[in-house]
XYZ file of C-alpha atoms in Angstrom:
614
model
C 39.665 13.593 -62.128
C 39.202 16.751 -60.222
C 35.858 17.346 -61.598
C 34.585 14.053 -61.139
C 35.497 14.100 -57.471
C 34.173 17.512 -57.107
C 30.589 16.143 -58.784
C 30.582 13.343 -55.944
C 30.434 15.841 -53.148
C 26.955 16.688 -51.882
C 25.693 20.166 -52.376
C 25.985 22.152 -49.295
C 22.166 22.883 -49.499
C 21.476 19.087 -49.538
C 19.679 17.950 -46.397
C 19.609 14.327 -44.646
C 16.052 14.513 -45.406
C 16.773 14.038 -49.022
C 17.412 10.337 -48.207
C 14.156 8.417 -47.843
C 15.723 5.926 -45.725
C 16.782 8.421 -43.085
C 13.314 9.835 -42.658
C 12.007 6.368 -41.977
C 14.572 6.022 -39.131
C 13.877 9.261 -37.692
C 10.099 8.856 -38.017
C 10.276 5.718 -35.743
C 11.529 7.514 -32.809
C 8.919 10.301 -32.820
C 5.557 10.185 -31.447
C 2.421 11.068 -33.680
C 2.403 14.376 -31.845
C 6.121 14.945 -32.966
C 5.364 13.750 -36.612
C 2.395 16.060 -36.768
C 4.627 19.189 -35.602
C 7.189 18.146 -38.324
C 4.304 18.355 -41.092
C 3.225 21.925 -39.975
C 7.138 23.205 -40.449
C 6.841 23.317 -44.397
C 5.182 21.435 -47.449
C 8.022 19.528 -48.133
C 8.091 17.913 -44.297
C 4.693 17.546 -44.691
C 5.168 15.355 -47.779
C 7.730 13.299 -46.352
C 6.230 12.656 -42.744
C 2.713 12.048 -43.801
C 3.134 8.348 -44.505
C 4.434 7.841 -40.944
C 1.521 9.712 -39.256
C -0.694 6.783 -40.173
C 1.393 4.039 -38.727
C -0.615 3.813 -35.450
C -4.174 5.134 -35.670
C -6.623 5.271 -32.393
C -10.344 5.991 -33.543
C -11.900 7.697 -30.664
C -8.930 9.534 -29.524
C -8.449 11.171 -32.615
C -10.975 12.352 -35.243
C -9.498 12.209 -38.777
C -11.782 13.280 -41.701
C -13.595 10.648 -43.854
C -11.793 11.821 -46.735
C -8.380 11.668 -45.085
C -8.844 8.111 -43.473
C -10.359 6.704 -46.983
C -7.082 8.257 -48.568
C -4.681 6.872 -46.077
C -5.934 3.306 -44.902
C -3.359 1.669 -47.160
C -0.672 3.162 -44.673
C -2.182 2.222 -41.358
C -0.099 -0.620 -39.558
C -1.878 -0.449 -36.150
C -5.578 0.291 -35.667
C -7.056 0.626 -32.203
C -10.727 1.333 -31.940
C -11.634 2.820 -28.645
C -15.278 4.427 -29.374
C -17.211 6.177 -31.919
C -16.817 3.178 -34.240
C -20.265 4.057 -35.666
C -18.835 7.118 -37.340
C -15.263 6.012 -37.972
C -15.642 2.648 -39.107
C -17.953 3.113 -42.038
C -15.257 5.231 -43.603
C -12.699 2.587 -43.335
C -15.121 -0.469 -44.341
C -18.487 0.666 -45.700
C -17.127 0.143 -49.445
C -15.499 -2.992 -48.846
C -17.367 -6.568 -49.626
C -19.306 -8.006 -47.054
C -19.668 -11.703 -45.847
C -22.488 -13.954 -44.821
C -23.092 -14.710 -41.223
C -23.308 -18.508 -40.658
C -25.815 -20.186 -38.922
C -23.631 -22.598 -36.801
C -24.210 -25.723 -39.018
C -21.734 -27.519 -41.020
C -22.825 -25.633 -44.214
C -20.494 -22.310 -44.020
C -22.438 -20.722 -46.864
C -20.854 -18.969 -49.787
C -16.944 -18.465 -50.007
C -15.806 -14.877 -48.823
C -14.884 -12.714 -51.679
C -11.063 -12.825 -52.326
C -9.560 -9.903 -50.587
C -8.370 -6.920 -52.786
C -5.674 -5.886 -50.015
C -7.130 -2.694 -49.148
C -4.907 -2.685 -45.839
C -1.790 -4.190 -47.139
C 0.254 -2.640 -44.431
C -1.967 -3.580 -41.340
C -0.287 -5.374 -38.771
C -2.367 -5.121 -35.657
C -5.738 -4.432 -34.799
C -7.179 -3.877 -31.352
C -10.771 -3.204 -30.171
C -11.875 -2.046 -26.439
C -14.905 -2.492 -24.614
C -15.588 1.349 -25.031
C -15.888 0.597 -28.899
C -19.132 -1.564 -28.530
C -22.442 -0.164 -27.855
C -25.331 -1.853 -26.021
C -28.092 -2.586 -28.695
C -27.451 -6.073 -30.535
C -27.759 -4.319 -33.934
C -24.758 -1.685 -33.159
C -22.744 -4.813 -31.993
C -23.589 -6.696 -35.148
C -22.789 -3.696 -37.443
C -19.301 -3.192 -35.584
C -18.673 -6.928 -36.346
C -19.712 -6.637 -40.010
C -17.157 -3.788 -40.236
C -14.265 -5.217 -38.579
C -14.556 -8.642 -40.573
C -14.528 -6.419 -43.422
C -11.449 -4.858 -42.558
C -10.020 -8.485 -41.436
C -10.598 -9.751 -44.950
C -8.408 -6.972 -46.507
C -5.684 -7.345 -44.183
C -3.692 -10.517 -45.272
C -0.739 -9.373 -43.556
C -2.308 -8.838 -40.080
C -0.405 -10.421 -37.224
C -2.055 -9.496 -34.011
C -5.817 -9.522 -33.151
C -7.587 -8.221 -29.850
C -11.090 -8.607 -29.431
C -13.186 -7.237 -26.559
C -15.928 -9.048 -24.474
C -19.389 -8.982 -26.311
C -17.729 -8.633 -29.827
C -18.028 -12.579 -30.735
C -21.183 -12.923 -28.647
C -23.647 -15.272 -30.391
C -27.151 -13.575 -31.014
C -30.270 -14.467 -32.654
C -31.372 -11.780 -35.301
C -34.737 -13.166 -36.633
C -36.041 -16.687 -37.668
C -35.147 -15.918 -41.237
C -31.427 -15.068 -40.645
C -29.798 -16.705 -37.573
C -26.068 -15.908 -37.530
C -23.207 -16.872 -35.249
C -20.151 -14.411 -34.824
C -17.610 -16.948 -33.390
C -18.127 -19.690 -36.323
C -17.867 -16.526 -39.047
C -14.750 -15.211 -37.016
C -13.255 -18.796 -37.083
C -13.678 -19.200 -40.594
C -12.122 -15.776 -41.340
C -9.223 -16.775 -39.407
C -8.635 -20.132 -41.085
C -9.012 -19.123 -44.825
C -8.040 -15.331 -44.674
C -5.927 -14.498 -41.498
C -3.005 -16.848 -42.563
C -0.380 -14.666 -40.886
C -1.709 -14.196 -37.543
C 0.871 -14.804 -34.755
C -1.210 -13.168 -31.656
C -4.671 -13.682 -30.802
C -6.525 -12.294 -27.733
C -10.267 -12.840 -27.484
C -12.507 -12.064 -24.471
C -16.225 -13.403 -24.542
C -18.926 -13.671 -22.256
C -19.719 -17.306 -21.143
C -19.882 -19.697 -23.841
C -21.046 -23.301 -24.175
C -18.236 -25.797 -23.741
C -18.565 -27.293 -27.355
C -18.200 -23.605 -28.817
C -15.101 -22.955 -26.728
C -13.431 -26.408 -27.789
C -14.230 -25.699 -31.180
C -12.618 -22.367 -30.885
C -9.452 -24.212 -29.406
C -9.197 -26.418 -32.077
C -9.315 -24.131 -34.967
C -6.765 -21.913 -33.264
C -4.289 -25.158 -32.457
C -4.679 -26.030 -36.167
C -3.597 -22.515 -37.431
C -0.327 -22.554 -39.343
C 1.272 -19.370 -37.411
C -0.529 -18.835 -34.343
C 1.932 -18.681 -31.500
C 0.201 -16.814 -28.631
C -3.363 -17.539 -27.559
C -5.171 -15.738 -25.065
C -8.576 -17.394 -24.525
C -10.024 -14.610 -22.065
C -13.545 -16.390 -21.645
C -15.312 -18.748 -19.183
C -17.267 -21.978 -20.129
C -20.473 -21.309 -18.657
C -22.156 -22.875 -15.661
C -19.562 -25.563 -15.006
C -18.145 -25.905 -11.444
C -17.356 -29.571 -11.977
C -17.344 -31.367 -15.487
C -20.448 -33.708 -16.039
C -20.427 -36.732 -17.785
C -21.300 -35.032 -21.044
C -18.702 -32.548 -20.601
C -15.899 -35.252 -20.102
C -17.160 -36.646 -23.435
C -16.868 -33.699 -25.222
C -13.362 -33.119 -23.959
C -12.125 -36.756 -24.874
C -13.699 -36.032 -28.368
C -11.692 -32.743 -28.487
C -8.475 -34.633 -27.768
C -9.437 -37.346 -30.393
C -9.912 -34.474 -32.960
C -6.611 -32.989 -32.168
C -4.910 -36.350 -32.562
C -6.846 -36.840 -36.067
C -5.785 -33.454 -37.050
C -2.111 -34.141 -36.223
C -2.110 -37.301 -38.191
C -3.583 -35.929 -41.129
C -1.138 -32.983 -41.127
C 2.037 -35.576 -40.807
C 0.446 -37.412 -43.510
C 0.214 -34.446 -45.878
C 3.684 -33.088 -44.639
C 2.239 -29.803 -43.288
C 2.898 -28.536 -39.714
C 1.665 -30.861 -36.792
C -1.202 -29.445 -34.861
C 0.033 -27.431 -31.547
C 3.606 -27.134 -32.798
C 3.306 -23.498 -32.959
C 1.676 -22.484 -29.971
C 4.472 -20.685 -27.511
C 2.011 -18.926 -24.897
C -1.332 -20.237 -23.955
C -4.246 -19.110 -21.743
C -6.950 -21.932 -21.839
C -10.812 -20.694 -21.265
C -11.719 -20.716 -17.779
C -13.041 -24.213 -16.711
C -12.444 -27.060 -14.333
C -10.336 -29.025 -16.242
C -9.990 -32.718 -15.439
C -6.162 -33.478 -14.503
C -6.150 -36.296 -17.035
C -7.491 -33.768 -20.068
C -5.096 -31.325 -19.005
C -2.021 -33.659 -18.971
C -2.887 -35.288 -22.122
C -3.116 -32.003 -23.711
C 0.176 -30.652 -22.648
C 1.803 -34.093 -23.090
C 0.775 -34.555 -26.842
C 0.024 -31.514 -28.318
C 1.981 -28.523 -27.033
C 5.801 -29.226 -27.711
C 6.875 -25.532 -28.202
C 4.948 -24.032 -25.143
C 6.890 -21.523 -23.404
C 4.500 -19.370 -21.459
C 1.448 -21.178 -19.368
C -1.380 -19.854 -17.457
C -2.276 -22.425 -14.898
C -5.981 -23.052 -15.276
C -8.271 -24.687 -12.602
C -7.738 -28.375 -12.478
C -10.078 -30.955 -10.945
C -8.898 -34.011 -9.040
C -9.609 -37.491 -10.893
C -7.968 -39.547 -8.104
C -4.313 -39.506 -9.307
C -1.345 -37.310 -7.778
C -1.232 -33.710 -9.168
C 2.269 -33.451 -8.697
C 3.557 -37.001 -10.292
C 1.119 -36.245 -13.248
C 1.864 -32.749 -14.133
C 5.668 -33.472 -13.492
C 5.613 -36.249 -16.087
C 3.421 -34.307 -18.396
C 5.569 -30.972 -18.533
C 8.756 -33.251 -18.583
C 8.084 -35.149 -21.586
C 5.611 -32.992 -23.437
C 6.700 -29.178 -22.863
C 10.627 -28.952 -22.846
C 10.324 -25.326 -23.564
C 8.129 -24.248 -20.628
C 9.797 -21.384 -18.850
C 7.259 -18.866 -17.941
C 4.579 -20.111 -15.316
C 1.496 -17.587 -14.677
C -1.529 -18.048 -12.337
C -4.045 -15.431 -12.682
C -6.496 -17.294 -10.184
C -4.705 -18.380 -7.133
C -6.864 -21.001 -5.533
C -7.834 -21.007 -2.259
C -7.332 -24.831 -1.829
C -4.003 -24.394 -0.467
C -2.828 -28.256 -0.366
C -4.283 -28.875 -4.286
C -2.363 -25.552 -5.481
C 0.952 -26.309 -3.908
C 0.739 -29.963 -5.612
C -0.060 -28.166 -8.777
C 2.534 -25.910 -8.988
C 5.101 -28.090 -7.268
C 4.596 -30.449 -10.209
C 4.854 -28.082 -12.933
C 7.840 -26.603 -11.351
C 9.357 -29.800 -11.031
C 8.602 -31.081 -14.801
C 10.287 -27.703 -15.781
C 13.678 -29.173 -14.088
C 13.826 -31.507 -17.246
C 13.720 -28.802 -19.717
C 15.337 -25.331 -19.876
C 14.217 -24.358 -16.417
C 11.903 -21.624 -15.299
C 12.658 -18.030 -15.991
C 9.494 -16.306 -14.906
C 6.648 -16.783 -12.123
C 3.735 -14.523 -12.014
C 0.740 -14.945 -9.389
C -2.084 -12.792 -8.205
C -2.986 -13.322 -4.405
C -0.315 -15.536 -3.984
C -0.131 -17.473 -0.754
C 2.547 -19.759 0.047
C 1.277 -21.456 3.191
C 0.240 -24.995 3.722
C -1.289 -26.646 6.726
C 0.331 -30.022 5.254
C 3.957 -30.355 6.849
C 4.654 -33.013 4.214
C 3.920 -30.501 1.135
C 6.749 -28.401 0.023
C 6.264 -24.798 -0.311
C 6.110 -23.382 -3.766
C 9.207 -20.741 -3.296
C 11.310 -23.455 -1.951
C 10.643 -25.758 -4.984
C 11.162 -22.870 -7.295
C 14.577 -21.704 -5.742
C 15.813 -25.317 -5.359
C 15.385 -26.202 -8.744
C 15.535 -23.093 -10.907
C 17.755 -20.745 -8.863
C 20.275 -20.453 -12.162
C 17.465 -19.710 -14.536
C 15.120 -17.285 -12.719
C 14.921 -13.788 -13.973
C 11.673 -12.458 -13.209
C 9.131 -12.800 -10.202
C 5.959 -10.774 -9.698
C 3.695 -11.776 -6.784
C 0.714 -9.276 -6.902
C -1.277 -8.928 -3.753
C 0.793 -11.265 -1.949
C -0.782 -13.117 1.282
C 2.429 -14.926 2.605
C 5.780 -15.719 1.416
C 8.523 -16.958 4.015
C 11.200 -14.480 4.915
C 13.901 -17.180 4.271
C 12.573 -17.652 0.977
C 12.924 -14.204 0.194
C 16.360 -13.990 1.536
C 17.396 -17.092 -0.557
C 15.714 -15.210 -3.773
C 18.142 -12.456 -3.683
C 21.350 -14.427 -2.536
C 20.937 -17.113 -4.905
C 19.333 -16.032 -8.142
C 22.024 -14.209 -9.703
C 19.896 -13.772 -13.147
C 17.293 -11.782 -11.719
C 16.129 -8.780 -13.712
C 12.578 -8.150 -12.158
C 11.308 -8.665 -8.749
C 7.877 -7.250 -7.925
C 6.282 -8.496 -4.767
C 3.231 -6.550 -3.558
C 2.385 -7.181 0.065
C -1.208 -7.825 0.953
C -3.293 -9.315 3.675
C -2.483 -10.101 7.155
C 0.138 -12.657 6.724
C 2.347 -10.402 4.414
C 5.368 -10.585 2.148
C 7.855 -8.527 4.227
C 11.513 -8.370 4.443
C 12.748 -7.469 7.801
C 16.074 -5.335 7.858
C 18.017 -8.185 9.445
C 16.745 -10.460 6.395
C 18.235 -7.816 4.054
C 21.614 -7.953 5.565
C 21.694 -11.535 6.464
C 23.217 -12.606 3.379
C 24.767 -10.540 0.227
C 22.794 -10.023 -2.730
C 24.013 -11.962 -6.109
C 21.472 -10.305 -8.490
C 23.703 -7.375 -9.591
C 21.600 -7.322 -12.943
C 18.442 -6.335 -11.499
C 16.447 -3.836 -13.120
C 13.265 -3.460 -11.386
C 12.582 -4.045 -7.628
C 9.310 -3.715 -5.533
C 9.730 -4.666 -1.852
C 8.162 -4.293 1.136
C 10.382 -3.591 4.467
C 9.707 -4.071 7.891
C 11.594 -3.176 11.234
C 12.735 -5.558 13.758
C 11.181 -5.944 17.161
C 13.252 -5.439 20.287
C 13.360 -9.321 21.021
C 14.751 -10.046 17.500
C 18.039 -8.130 18.451
C 18.885 -11.168 20.491
C 19.623 -12.885 17.061
C 22.637 -11.121 16.820
C 25.116 -12.521 19.517
C 27.769 -9.796 19.488
C 25.078 -7.313 20.412
C 23.436 -9.359 22.820
C 26.322 -10.170 24.820
C 27.424 -6.452 25.138
C 23.995 -5.732 26.195
C 24.183 -8.392 29.144
C 27.538 -6.840 30.128
C 26.248 -3.174 30.328
C 22.897 -4.384 31.812
C 24.517 -5.952 34.864
C 26.028 -2.762 36.011
C 23.002 -0.748 35.709
C 21.833 0.210 39.150
C 17.783 0.151 38.454
C 15.172 -1.266 36.332
C 14.415 1.996 34.524
C 18.069 2.536 33.765
C 18.275 -1.080 32.351
C 15.371 -0.609 29.940
C 16.714 2.729 28.665
C 19.984 1.111 28.076
C 18.135 -1.849 26.416
C 16.014 0.424 23.965
C 19.326 2.473 23.106
C 20.970 -0.756 22.236
C 18.310 -1.757 20.225
C 17.962 1.627 18.376
C 21.552 1.560 17.554
C 21.298 -1.832 15.999
C 18.427 -1.014 13.931
C 20.062 2.020 12.649
C 23.164 0.092 11.595
C 21.033 -2.887 9.905
C 18.818 -0.137 8.268
C 21.917 1.700 6.920
C 23.057 -1.715 5.719
C 19.765 -2.575 3.925
C 19.637 0.736 1.909
C 23.129 -0.055 1.094
C 22.555 -3.562 -0.299
C 20.095 -1.696 -2.650
C 22.305 0.927 -3.421
C 24.978 -1.525 -4.775
C 22.322 -2.472 -7.701
C 23.814 -0.411 -10.020
C 21.554 -1.412 -13.073
C 18.379 -0.773 -11.116
C 15.969 1.247 -13.300
C 12.765 0.966 -11.314
C 12.575 1.125 -7.404
C 9.545 0.789 -5.261
C 9.838 0.834 -1.680
C 7.061 0.270 0.812
C 6.811 -0.779 4.530
C 4.807 -3.233 6.636
C 1.427 -1.491 7.342
C 0.949 -4.044 10.381
C 3.490 -2.510 12.390
C 2.635 -0.092 15.318
C 1.627 3.443 14.050
C 4.371 5.060 16.049
C 7.035 3.176 13.925
C 6.758 5.663 11.133
C 9.469 5.931 8.674
C 9.294 9.732 7.684
C 13.171 10.148 8.242
C 14.461 6.906 6.444
C 15.162 8.674 3.034
C 16.534 11.858 4.182
C 20.389 12.748 4.286
C 20.854 13.919 7.823
C 18.764 11.211 9.807
C 18.078 8.660 7.330
C 19.865 6.730 4.446
C 18.908 8.175 1.357
C 23.005 8.664 0.886
C 23.375 4.765 0.543
C 21.383 4.892 -2.662
C 23.860 7.052 -4.501
C 24.987 4.156 -6.644
C 21.660 4.077 -8.480
C 23.023 5.813 -11.501
C 20.473 4.052 -14.176
C 17.400 4.747 -11.706
C 14.413 6.185 -14.072
C 11.345 5.498 -11.799
C 11.160 6.037 -8.060
C 7.992 5.162 -6.205
C 7.622 5.721 -2.618
C 4.643 3.754 -1.367
C 4.643 5.154 2.101
C 5.140 8.768 3.170
C 8.977 9.165 2.877
C 8.416 12.619 1.551
C 7.363 14.500 4.510
C 10.714 15.246 5.831
C 12.390 15.396 2.481
C 13.606 19.045 1.598
C 15.888 20.846 -0.602
C 18.974 18.670 0.145
C 17.261 15.666 -0.709
C 16.075 16.762 -4.236
C 19.590 17.896 -4.862
C 20.736 14.719 -4.061
C 18.152 13.110 -6.639
C 19.240 15.531 -9.412
C 22.995 15.157 -8.700
C 23.239 11.206 -7.986
C 20.154 9.933 -10.418
C 21.091 11.515 -13.715
C 18.204 9.339 -15.581
C 15.500 10.074 -13.140
C 12.298 11.035 -15.065
C 9.363 10.184 -13.085
C 8.584 9.769 -9.217
C 5.290 8.197 -8.056
C 4.160 9.187 -4.620
C 1.465 7.114 -2.657
C -0.909 10.107 -1.963
C -3.984 11.715 -3.022
C -2.503 15.079 -2.434
C -0.227 15.388 -5.021
C -1.311 18.651 -6.248
C -0.522 20.313 -2.874
C 2.829 18.148 -2.561
C 4.470 19.103 -5.550
C 3.799 22.812 -4.937
C 6.349 22.741 -2.160
C 9.470 24.855 -3.368
C 12.097 21.830 -3.316
C 9.858 19.659 -5.560
C 9.344 22.753 -7.929
C 12.875 23.249 -7.950
C 13.455 19.643 -9.212
C 11.176 19.767 -11.847
C 12.555 23.277 -13.088
C 16.094 21.591 -13.202
C 14.468 18.368 -15.098
C 11.454 19.738 -17.383
C 10.564 16.193 -18.610
C 10.386 14.811 -14.788
C 7.002 13.555 -14.147
C 5.158 13.550 -11.060
C 2.614 10.828 -10.562
C 0.178 9.719 -7.907
C -1.136 6.409 -6.791
C -3.900 6.145 -4.149
């Protein structure tokens, strides 16, 4: 028994690297650079870690030798092509069988050869604009090689293609070809596991765009579809466009019935995230699409919608409520200047989501929540009234206008908020005055990211606080002259501002789970109202942020740093143990970080990154 027990004990010279599973677990936490360093340690380690070095390959950023690429292409999981495709891609794909390009007719030509799984582990492929050169021949060559790789990658789940990759060209009269149709045929017959597809195109004709959508909607596994291209020369649908759109809806219905009859998944059931091609869609068309073909839709980027004489709000509310019960994430990349129309569209979609799971996230660019129509509800008002319990993520980029009261309600009613990024822009800004911040207690204690623009109150706004106003009146009555009264009034105002500023920073300091903080101030205020001292310890309120123990990234979007010194960086080191990056909104970063106190902080934390944003 003793000898058997002794034999089960590992040798004192054994290593955890003798267990392949453990090597894999360790390697998943290492960067490509770290893995390369491990490989040069010894021959044994080189043998162990080499397979993991090829999990992600970036062609253009690195220059692996052709022999090394060919030997390890079966290990690649993620392939990114940035540039120099004309030298790197032939090494990967020159020996693979090619395909015939299609003419765009119903005859799809000879079948593609059966794949031999040269890339059995490839799961993701991304091309960037830099990968494509200018000439038609170079782009066609790139397309040829990439399609060869696609046909040898049956396990591929994510594809991202840049603008120009699927452009239609005319090679010569004897051999016309169509990249779009060739890719769609490959997608349908070979790429059966694809779940994410992001395609950027130049402008395409409506019939080609609708055919692209139809193929994608019929794909059995596709769940995330991003059509980053525009239908050409169409500000408003013509009669012919309307007929094509109606034919598209009919074809989807026919495909749906055919799939149901054969027992296969019905059309559209897999699509969860959708960005439609840029086009002015008739309201009736979009409502039919949402109501009948996208039951699993969770994330939707609102396209341009044209009026057809019916109510935006009522039509979209009905379509979303009955057709998209899982919709929770609303995006709008192109916020329309027609304020009344966009408010009706947003309010209809937001109201429709009340019948389902409730909205979790709202993302908009150039958001302007203002309308001249007194009967039209503001977007944030509708959102907070119906979805305060479910809302988790709000991002408003270059925000032109949001009511201060709606910002107050956002933080005081939405207890499940995880992320709020409101970038103020334009003349009507999204600003929270200090008195707004402290007017109600924030309930979003699980907030992880916060970007906010503060504003100081004006002297006339102190009258909103009755206790201070009454005290001021009694003191002012005893003042001898006008100058004394003005001086006393200004002192009272500064005392009030100091108190509510301290409480405002204290409100943020109680967000104990906050990991990223970006603070800015209203640039429209008078120049003399600077904020240099706000984040100092002696004259400011940096000490109120001591509770941010999880803070990792601190972004100062205005000049808080001028008055900072050794006490402030020592505070950061002591109170923010997880801080690993600081962003300064200045072009003078190189000069700034040469200050002794900032150098001291980086010496204390060698991993700390100083970043610049103009």
